[in-house]
mmCIF file of C-alpha atoms in Angstrom:
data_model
loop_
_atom_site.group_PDB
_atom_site.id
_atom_site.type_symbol
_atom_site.label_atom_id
_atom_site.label_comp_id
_atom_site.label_asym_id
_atom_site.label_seq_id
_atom_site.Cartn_x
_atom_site.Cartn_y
_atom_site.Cartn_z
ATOM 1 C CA UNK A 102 -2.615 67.742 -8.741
ATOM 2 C CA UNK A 103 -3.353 63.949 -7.858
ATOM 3 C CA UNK A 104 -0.354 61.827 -6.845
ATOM 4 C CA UNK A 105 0.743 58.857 -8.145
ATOM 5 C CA UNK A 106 -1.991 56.075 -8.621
ATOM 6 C CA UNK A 107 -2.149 52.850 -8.068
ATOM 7 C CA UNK A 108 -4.664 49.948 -8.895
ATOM 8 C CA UNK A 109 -6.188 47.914 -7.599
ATOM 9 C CA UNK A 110 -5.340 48.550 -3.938
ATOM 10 C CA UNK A 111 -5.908 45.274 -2.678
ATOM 11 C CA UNK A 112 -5.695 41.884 -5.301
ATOM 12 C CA UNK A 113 -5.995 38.302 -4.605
ATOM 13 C CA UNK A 114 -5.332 35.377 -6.913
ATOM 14 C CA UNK A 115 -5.008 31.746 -7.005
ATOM 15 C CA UNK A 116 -1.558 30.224 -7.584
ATOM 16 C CA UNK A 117 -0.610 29.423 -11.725
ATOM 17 C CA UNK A 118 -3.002 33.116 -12.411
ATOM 18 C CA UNK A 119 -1.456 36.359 -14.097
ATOM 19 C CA UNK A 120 -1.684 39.462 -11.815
ATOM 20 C CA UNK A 121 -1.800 42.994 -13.682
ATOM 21 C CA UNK A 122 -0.934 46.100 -11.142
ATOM 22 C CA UNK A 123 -1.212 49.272 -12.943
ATOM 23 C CA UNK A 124 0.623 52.635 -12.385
ATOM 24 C CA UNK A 125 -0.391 56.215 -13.115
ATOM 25 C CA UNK A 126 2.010 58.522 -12.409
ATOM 26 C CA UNK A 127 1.714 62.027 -11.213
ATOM 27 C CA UNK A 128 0.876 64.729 -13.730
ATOM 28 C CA UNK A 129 4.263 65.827 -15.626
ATOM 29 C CA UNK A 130 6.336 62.918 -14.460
ATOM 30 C CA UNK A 131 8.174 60.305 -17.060
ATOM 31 C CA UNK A 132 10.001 58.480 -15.031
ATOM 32 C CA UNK A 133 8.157 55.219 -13.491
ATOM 33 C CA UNK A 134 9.482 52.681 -10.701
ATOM 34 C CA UNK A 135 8.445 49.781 -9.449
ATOM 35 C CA UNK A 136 9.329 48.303 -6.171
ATOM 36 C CA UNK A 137 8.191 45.400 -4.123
ATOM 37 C CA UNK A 138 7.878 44.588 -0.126
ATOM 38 C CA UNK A 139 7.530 41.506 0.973
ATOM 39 C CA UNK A 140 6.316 41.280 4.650
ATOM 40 C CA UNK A 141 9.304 42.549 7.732
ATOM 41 C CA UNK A 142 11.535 43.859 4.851
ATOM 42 C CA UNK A 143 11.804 46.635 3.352
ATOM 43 C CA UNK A 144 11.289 48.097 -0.167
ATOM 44 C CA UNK A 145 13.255 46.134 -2.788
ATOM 45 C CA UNK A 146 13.863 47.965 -6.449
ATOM 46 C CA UNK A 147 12.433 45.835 -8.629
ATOM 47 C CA UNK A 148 12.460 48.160 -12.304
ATOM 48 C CA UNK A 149 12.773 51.791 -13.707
ATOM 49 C CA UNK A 150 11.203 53.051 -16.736
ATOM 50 C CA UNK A 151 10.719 55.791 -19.060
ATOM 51 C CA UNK A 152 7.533 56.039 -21.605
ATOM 52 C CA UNK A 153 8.263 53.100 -23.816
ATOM 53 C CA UNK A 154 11.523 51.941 -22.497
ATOM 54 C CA UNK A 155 13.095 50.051 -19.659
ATOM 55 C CA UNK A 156 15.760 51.634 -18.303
ATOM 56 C CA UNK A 157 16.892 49.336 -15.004
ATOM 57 C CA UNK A 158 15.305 45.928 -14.320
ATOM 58 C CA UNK A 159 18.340 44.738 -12.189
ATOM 59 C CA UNK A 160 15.554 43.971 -9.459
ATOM 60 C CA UNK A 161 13.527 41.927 -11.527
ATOM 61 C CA UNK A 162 13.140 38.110 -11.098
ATOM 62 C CA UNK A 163 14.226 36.577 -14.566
ATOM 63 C CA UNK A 164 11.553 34.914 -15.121
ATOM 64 C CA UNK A 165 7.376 35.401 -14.960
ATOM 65 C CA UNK A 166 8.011 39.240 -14.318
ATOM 66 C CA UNK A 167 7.327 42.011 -16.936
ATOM 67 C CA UNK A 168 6.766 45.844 -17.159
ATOM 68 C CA UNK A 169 6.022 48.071 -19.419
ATOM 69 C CA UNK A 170 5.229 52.043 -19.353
ATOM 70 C CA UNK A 171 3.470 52.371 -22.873
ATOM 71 C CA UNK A 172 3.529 56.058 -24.531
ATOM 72 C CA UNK A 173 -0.597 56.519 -23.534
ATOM 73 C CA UNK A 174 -1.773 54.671 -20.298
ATOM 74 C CA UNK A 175 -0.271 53.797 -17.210
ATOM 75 C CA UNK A 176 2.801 51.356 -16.518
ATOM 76 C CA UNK A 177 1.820 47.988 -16.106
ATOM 77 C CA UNK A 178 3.702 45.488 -13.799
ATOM 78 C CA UNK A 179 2.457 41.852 -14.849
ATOM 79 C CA UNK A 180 3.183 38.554 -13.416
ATOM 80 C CA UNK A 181 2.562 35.526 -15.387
ATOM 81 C CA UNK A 182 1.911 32.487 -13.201
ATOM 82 C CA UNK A 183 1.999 33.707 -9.541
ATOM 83 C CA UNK A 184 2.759 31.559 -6.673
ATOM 84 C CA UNK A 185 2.991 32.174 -2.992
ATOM 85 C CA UNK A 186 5.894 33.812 -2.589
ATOM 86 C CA UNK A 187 4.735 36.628 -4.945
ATOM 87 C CA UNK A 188 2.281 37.504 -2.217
ATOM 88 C CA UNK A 189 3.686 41.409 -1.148
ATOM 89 C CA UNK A 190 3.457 44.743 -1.261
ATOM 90 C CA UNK A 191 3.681 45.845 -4.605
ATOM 91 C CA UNK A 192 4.916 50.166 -4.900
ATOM 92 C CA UNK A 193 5.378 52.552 -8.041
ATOM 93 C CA UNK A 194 6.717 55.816 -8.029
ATOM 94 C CA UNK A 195 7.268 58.688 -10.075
ATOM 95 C CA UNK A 196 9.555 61.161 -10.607
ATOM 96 C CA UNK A 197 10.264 64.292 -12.748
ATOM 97 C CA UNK A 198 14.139 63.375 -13.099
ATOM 98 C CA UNK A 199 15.375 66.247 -13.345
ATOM 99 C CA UNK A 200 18.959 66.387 -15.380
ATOM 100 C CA UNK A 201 21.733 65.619 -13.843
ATOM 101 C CA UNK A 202 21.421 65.358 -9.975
ATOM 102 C CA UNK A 203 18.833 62.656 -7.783
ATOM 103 C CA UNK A 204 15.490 63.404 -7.704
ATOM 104 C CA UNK A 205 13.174 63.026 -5.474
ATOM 105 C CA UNK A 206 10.587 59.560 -5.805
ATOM 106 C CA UNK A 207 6.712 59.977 -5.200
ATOM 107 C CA UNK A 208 5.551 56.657 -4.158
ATOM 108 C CA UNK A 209 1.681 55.615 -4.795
ATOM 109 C CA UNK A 210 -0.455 53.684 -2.215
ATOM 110 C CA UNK A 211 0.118 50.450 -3.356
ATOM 111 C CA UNK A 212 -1.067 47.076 -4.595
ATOM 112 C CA UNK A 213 -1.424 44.494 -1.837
ATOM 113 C CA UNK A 214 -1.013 40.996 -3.500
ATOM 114 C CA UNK A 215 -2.704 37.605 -2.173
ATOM 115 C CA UNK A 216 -1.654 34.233 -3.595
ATOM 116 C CA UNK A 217 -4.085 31.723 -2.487
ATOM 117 C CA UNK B 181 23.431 40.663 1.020
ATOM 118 C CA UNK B 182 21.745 44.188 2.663
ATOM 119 C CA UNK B 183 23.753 47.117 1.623
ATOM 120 C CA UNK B 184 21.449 49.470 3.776
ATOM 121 C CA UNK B 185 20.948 48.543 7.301
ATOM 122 C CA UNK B 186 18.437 49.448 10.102
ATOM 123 C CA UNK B 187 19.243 47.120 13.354
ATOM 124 C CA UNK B 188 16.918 48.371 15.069
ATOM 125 C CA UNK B 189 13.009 47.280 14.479
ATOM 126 C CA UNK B 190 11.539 49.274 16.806
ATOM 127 C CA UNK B 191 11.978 52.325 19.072
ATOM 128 C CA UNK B 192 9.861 54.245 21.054
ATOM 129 C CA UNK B 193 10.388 57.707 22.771
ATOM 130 C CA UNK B 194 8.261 60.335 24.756
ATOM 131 C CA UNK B 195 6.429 63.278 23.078
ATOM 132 C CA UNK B 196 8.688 66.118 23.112
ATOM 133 C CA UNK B 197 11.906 63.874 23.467
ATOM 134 C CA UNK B 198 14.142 63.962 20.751
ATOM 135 C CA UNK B 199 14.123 60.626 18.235
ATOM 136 C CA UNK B 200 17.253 58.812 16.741
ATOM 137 C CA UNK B 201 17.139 56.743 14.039
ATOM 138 C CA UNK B 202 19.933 54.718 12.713
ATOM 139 C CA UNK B 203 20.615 53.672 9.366
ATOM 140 C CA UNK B 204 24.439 51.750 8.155
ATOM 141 C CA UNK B 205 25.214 51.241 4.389
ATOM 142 C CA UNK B 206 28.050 49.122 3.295
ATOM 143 C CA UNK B 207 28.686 50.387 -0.153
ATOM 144 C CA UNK B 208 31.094 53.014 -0.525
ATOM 145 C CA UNK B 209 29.760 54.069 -3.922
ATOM 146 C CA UNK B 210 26.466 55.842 -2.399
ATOM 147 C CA UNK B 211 26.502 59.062 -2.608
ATOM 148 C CA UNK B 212 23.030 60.117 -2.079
ATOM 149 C CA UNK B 213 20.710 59.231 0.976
ATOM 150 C CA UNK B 214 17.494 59.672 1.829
ATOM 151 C CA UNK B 215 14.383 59.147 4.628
ATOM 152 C CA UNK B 216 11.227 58.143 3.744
ATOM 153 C CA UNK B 217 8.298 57.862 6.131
ATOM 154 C CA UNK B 218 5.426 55.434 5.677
ATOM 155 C CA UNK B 219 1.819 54.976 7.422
ATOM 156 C CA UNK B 220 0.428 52.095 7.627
ATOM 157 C CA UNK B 221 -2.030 51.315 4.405
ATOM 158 C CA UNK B 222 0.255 54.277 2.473
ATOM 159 C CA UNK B 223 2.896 54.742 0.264
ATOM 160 C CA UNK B 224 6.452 56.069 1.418
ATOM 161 C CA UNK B 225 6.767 59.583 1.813
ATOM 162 C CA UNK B 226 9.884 61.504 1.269
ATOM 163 C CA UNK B 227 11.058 62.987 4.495
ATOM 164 C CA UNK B 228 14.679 64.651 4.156
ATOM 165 C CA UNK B 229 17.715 63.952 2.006
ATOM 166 C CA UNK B 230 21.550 64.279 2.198
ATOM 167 C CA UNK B 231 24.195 64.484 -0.249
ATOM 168 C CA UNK B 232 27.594 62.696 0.300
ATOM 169 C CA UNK B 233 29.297 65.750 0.030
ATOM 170 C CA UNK B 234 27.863 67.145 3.191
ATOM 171 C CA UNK B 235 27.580 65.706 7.037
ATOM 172 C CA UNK B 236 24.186 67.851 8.011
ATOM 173 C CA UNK B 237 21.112 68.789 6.270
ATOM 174 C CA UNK B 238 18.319 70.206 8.706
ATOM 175 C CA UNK B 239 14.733 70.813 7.457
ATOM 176 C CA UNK B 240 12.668 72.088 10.627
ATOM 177 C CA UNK B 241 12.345 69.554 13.821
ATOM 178 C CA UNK B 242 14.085 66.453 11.218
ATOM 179 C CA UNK B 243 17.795 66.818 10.917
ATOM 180 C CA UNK B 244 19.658 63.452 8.944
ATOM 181 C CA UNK B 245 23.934 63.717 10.145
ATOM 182 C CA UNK B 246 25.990 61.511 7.498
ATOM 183 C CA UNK B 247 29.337 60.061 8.939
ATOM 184 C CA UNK B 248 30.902 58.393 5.807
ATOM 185 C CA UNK B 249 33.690 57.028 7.588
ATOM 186 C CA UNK B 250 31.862 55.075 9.378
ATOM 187 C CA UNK B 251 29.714 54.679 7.064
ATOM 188 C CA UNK B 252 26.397 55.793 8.601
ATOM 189 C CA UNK B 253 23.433 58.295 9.195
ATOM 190 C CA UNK B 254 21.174 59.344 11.429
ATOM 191 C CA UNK B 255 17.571 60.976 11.182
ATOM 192 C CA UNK B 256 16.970 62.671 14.605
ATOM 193 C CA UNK B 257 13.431 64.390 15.180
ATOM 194 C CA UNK B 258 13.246 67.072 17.833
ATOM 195 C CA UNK B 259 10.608 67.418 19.353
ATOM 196 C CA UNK B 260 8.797 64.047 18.915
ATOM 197 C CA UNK B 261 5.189 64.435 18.382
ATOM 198 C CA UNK B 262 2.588 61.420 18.207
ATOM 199 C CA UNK B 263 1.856 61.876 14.597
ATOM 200 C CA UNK B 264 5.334 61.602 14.196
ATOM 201 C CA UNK B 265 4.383 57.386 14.515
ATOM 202 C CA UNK B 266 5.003 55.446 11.613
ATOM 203 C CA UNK B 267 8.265 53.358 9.931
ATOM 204 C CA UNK B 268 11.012 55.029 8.804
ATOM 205 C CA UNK B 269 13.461 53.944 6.122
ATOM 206 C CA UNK B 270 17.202 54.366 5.585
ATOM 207 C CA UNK B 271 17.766 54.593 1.813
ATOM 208 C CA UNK B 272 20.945 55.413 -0.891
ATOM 209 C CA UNK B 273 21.693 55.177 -4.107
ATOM 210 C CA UNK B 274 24.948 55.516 -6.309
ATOM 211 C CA UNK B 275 25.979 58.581 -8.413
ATOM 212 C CA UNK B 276 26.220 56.153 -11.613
ATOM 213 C CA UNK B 277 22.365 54.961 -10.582
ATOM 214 C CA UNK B 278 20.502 57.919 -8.547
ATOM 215 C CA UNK B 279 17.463 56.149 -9.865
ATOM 216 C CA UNK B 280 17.994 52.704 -8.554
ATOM 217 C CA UNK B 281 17.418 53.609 -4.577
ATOM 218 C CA UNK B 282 18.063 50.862 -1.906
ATOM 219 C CA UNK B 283 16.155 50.990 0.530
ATOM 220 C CA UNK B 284 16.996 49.242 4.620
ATOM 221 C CA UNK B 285 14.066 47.371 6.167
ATOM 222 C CA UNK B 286 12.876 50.211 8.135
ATOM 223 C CA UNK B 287 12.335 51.041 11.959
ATOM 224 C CA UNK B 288 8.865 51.911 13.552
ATOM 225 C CA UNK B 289 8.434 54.478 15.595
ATOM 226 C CA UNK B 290 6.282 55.161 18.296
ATOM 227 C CA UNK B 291 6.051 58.437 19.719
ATOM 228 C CA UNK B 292 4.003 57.987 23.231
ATOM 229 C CA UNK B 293 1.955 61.034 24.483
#
């Protein structure tokens, strides 16, 4: 049963260039999160989604930032335009969310982001 | 404006000593909280959990005590072993929002042999 997947592990782009980090999550899962970490900090919740809908994107910047979790295909976290200060750690997890009660979040590797 | 706090960056104990993490949380409304661990290169891993309803929750040498007076938690590992090396984070989330977890800025440990 592979874990959550992320890719690519490691991206670099040049400042005013649109970044795609993609998400598969684990097998059975329908519940997708994205979070960011920007160097000495830690994770910040950035967006949760189900298959086709956003459900929380109280982390999101208003502007240049987008997700989606499309019914086939992974989740997609795009960002239109980057500049420096996009350069981080970029995390999705999965989860089963279960009814009711917290569940538990499997986090994937990782995208690194470099803004030149 | 960091609702989950670690004030300590660092720590580092012998192996076989016990380790104490720290973690404080300002919002009242949490009511779930959890420890992740996280190698360098890797993604979090979930470690142990705690509901607000309880002060202890032990799962082998990894025991998290929740004080919600005072607002805070503790993740104490006994015995510390050298793969136990890595950051640790302090996170929460709210009844209302289980799925929006906050996470505190983490504390590495280093276990020396």
């Amino acid at each position: 049963n592979a874990g959550v997947m992320q890719n690519p592990r490691h991206l670099v782009r040049r400042r005013g260039q649109e970044a795609r980090l993609r998400c598969s999550p684990m097998k059975g899962h329908s519940h997708v999160y994205w979070y960011r970490q920007l160097p000495e900090e830690g994770l910040k919740f950035m967006v949760y989604l189900q298959k086709e809908n956003i459900i929380d994107e109280s982390g999101m910047p208003k502007e240049r930032f987008s997700a989606e979790f499309p019914k086939e295909g992974p989740s997609i976290l795009r960002i239109q335009q980057v500049v420096r200060g996009d350069s981080a750690a970029y995390f999705c997890a999965s989860s089963p969310r279960l009814a009711g009660g917290p569940a538990e979040q499997f986090f994937g590797p990782g995208t690194r982001l470099t803004v030149l | 404006d960091q609702q989950v706090k670690q004030n300590s960056p660092s720590l580092s104990v012998q192996e076989g000593r016990i380790s104490i993490l720290n973690c404080d949380y300002t919002n009242s409304m949490f009511d779930y909280f959890l420890w992740y661990k996280k190698y360098p290169a890797e993604g979090p891993t979930f470690l142990i959990s705690i509901s607000s309803i309880k002060d202890k929750n032990e799962d082998g040498r990894f025991t998290v005590f929740l004080n919600k007076s005072a607002k805070h938690l503790s993740l104490h590992i006994v015995p510390s072993q050298p793969g136990d090396s890595a950051v640790y984070f302090c996170a929460a989330s709210e009844k209302t929002s289980y799925d929006k977890v906050i996470f505190g800025p983490g504390t590495s440990l280093s276990v020396i042999p």
